[in-house]
Amino acid sequence: MTQTTSLTIIRPDDWHLHLRDGAMLEGVLPHSAAHFARAIIMPNLVPPVVTGAHAAAYRDRILAALPAGMSFEPLMTLYLTEATDPDDVEAAHASGLVKAVKLYPAGATTNSQSGVKDFGKVQAVLERMAGIGLPLCVHGEVTASDIDIFDREAVFIERVLDPLRRRVPELKVVMEHVTTEDAVQYVAADTSSRLGATVTTHHLIINRNHILAGGIRPHYYCLPVAKREKHRLALRAAATGGDGRFFLGTDSAPHTDPAKLSECGCAGCFTAPNTMGLLAHVFEEEGALDRLEGFASRQGPAFYGLPVNTQTMTLVKQDHPVSHPAKIETGAGPVTVFDPGFEVFWQVQG
Ligand code: NCD
Ligand code: ZN
């Protein structure tokens, strides 16, 4: 059998991305725009992107930060709060600006203080979203201090997500950055065709040992935190298995090195520059290179009801390991690029 050394796929999209704002936005945006045609842009700025007017202004700042000659379409989201106005959400969706609403349980992750505590208060918004077909993207972790951090996703499904979906059965839901076999099974068992899940690149590569064994490695700390190996294997099977409900959301989440390497370090892995090469590596390991296009370029648009991209991307397998800068410099400070800990030979043809 001859080895595949080149793979051309429909240009991918990133269905979960943190671009931040200001100097950080300027520093990281070119890395996503170099490979991805579109991305679902997370709204957890300080202050968060709550209204249609906020989302329009943020979209303009993203487009203004895009280097000349690059094309990239930011798919905007609204940050759900207990005060979110259903009419504002509907108008932002009707204008084509907003493609999803993001639910952060209060306190779950970076900048989630304004998230939802009392789900009764968002029932009317969720019903409106169900009526207009606007998906809810969910950060699926409970925040109760008595729940072990490694159990927070599984407990969220049982205590929050499943009851929420029963209360609003017509609502389309994306379980963002799934990290457990429990979440994979919950999504796979669904028969409504209204439930999907994004999978990050780094959760296909690291388990919790990478963070904690042999010394603490802050650059592998993200939320939801990586779990034990059996969960990583379940994620690999889901991502590479051809099931259309699982698609790529990198959750590339830049923080400066001082913010990561601190007594209370921030959560997030910055994977935008090397995600596509890493995915080709993972899919090849799983004997599923032919399914990379589905995962990165077809299944996300299908779930969101958007057309696939018309351009293509070619990945080439080099005969020597590809080198990436260990960090990028931004106006906000240096940001370390995710290090998979193994040699990678796949590279996007530039
Ligand atoms: C994200 C961030 O830094 O904004 N961090 C992360 O670890 N993924 C927030 C998030 O998606 O939870
Ligand atoms: Zn995220």
Coordinates of N, CA and C and ligand atoms in Angstrom, one line a residue, residues 16 18 42 177 251, ligand 2:
H16 N -15.6 26.5 17.4 CA -15.4 27.1 18.7 C -14.1 27.7 18.9
H18 N -11.7 31.2 20.5 CA -11.6 32.4 21.3 C -10.6 33.3 20.6
M42 N -16.3 32.9 20.3 CA -16.8 32.9 21.7 C -17.0 34.3 22.2
H177 N -16.7 21.3 23.3 CA -15.5 20.7 23.7 C -15.8 19.5 24.7
D251 N -11.5 25.3 20.2 CA -11.4 26.0 21.5 C -10.0 26.6 21.8
Ligands
ZN2 ZN -13.8 27.8 24.8

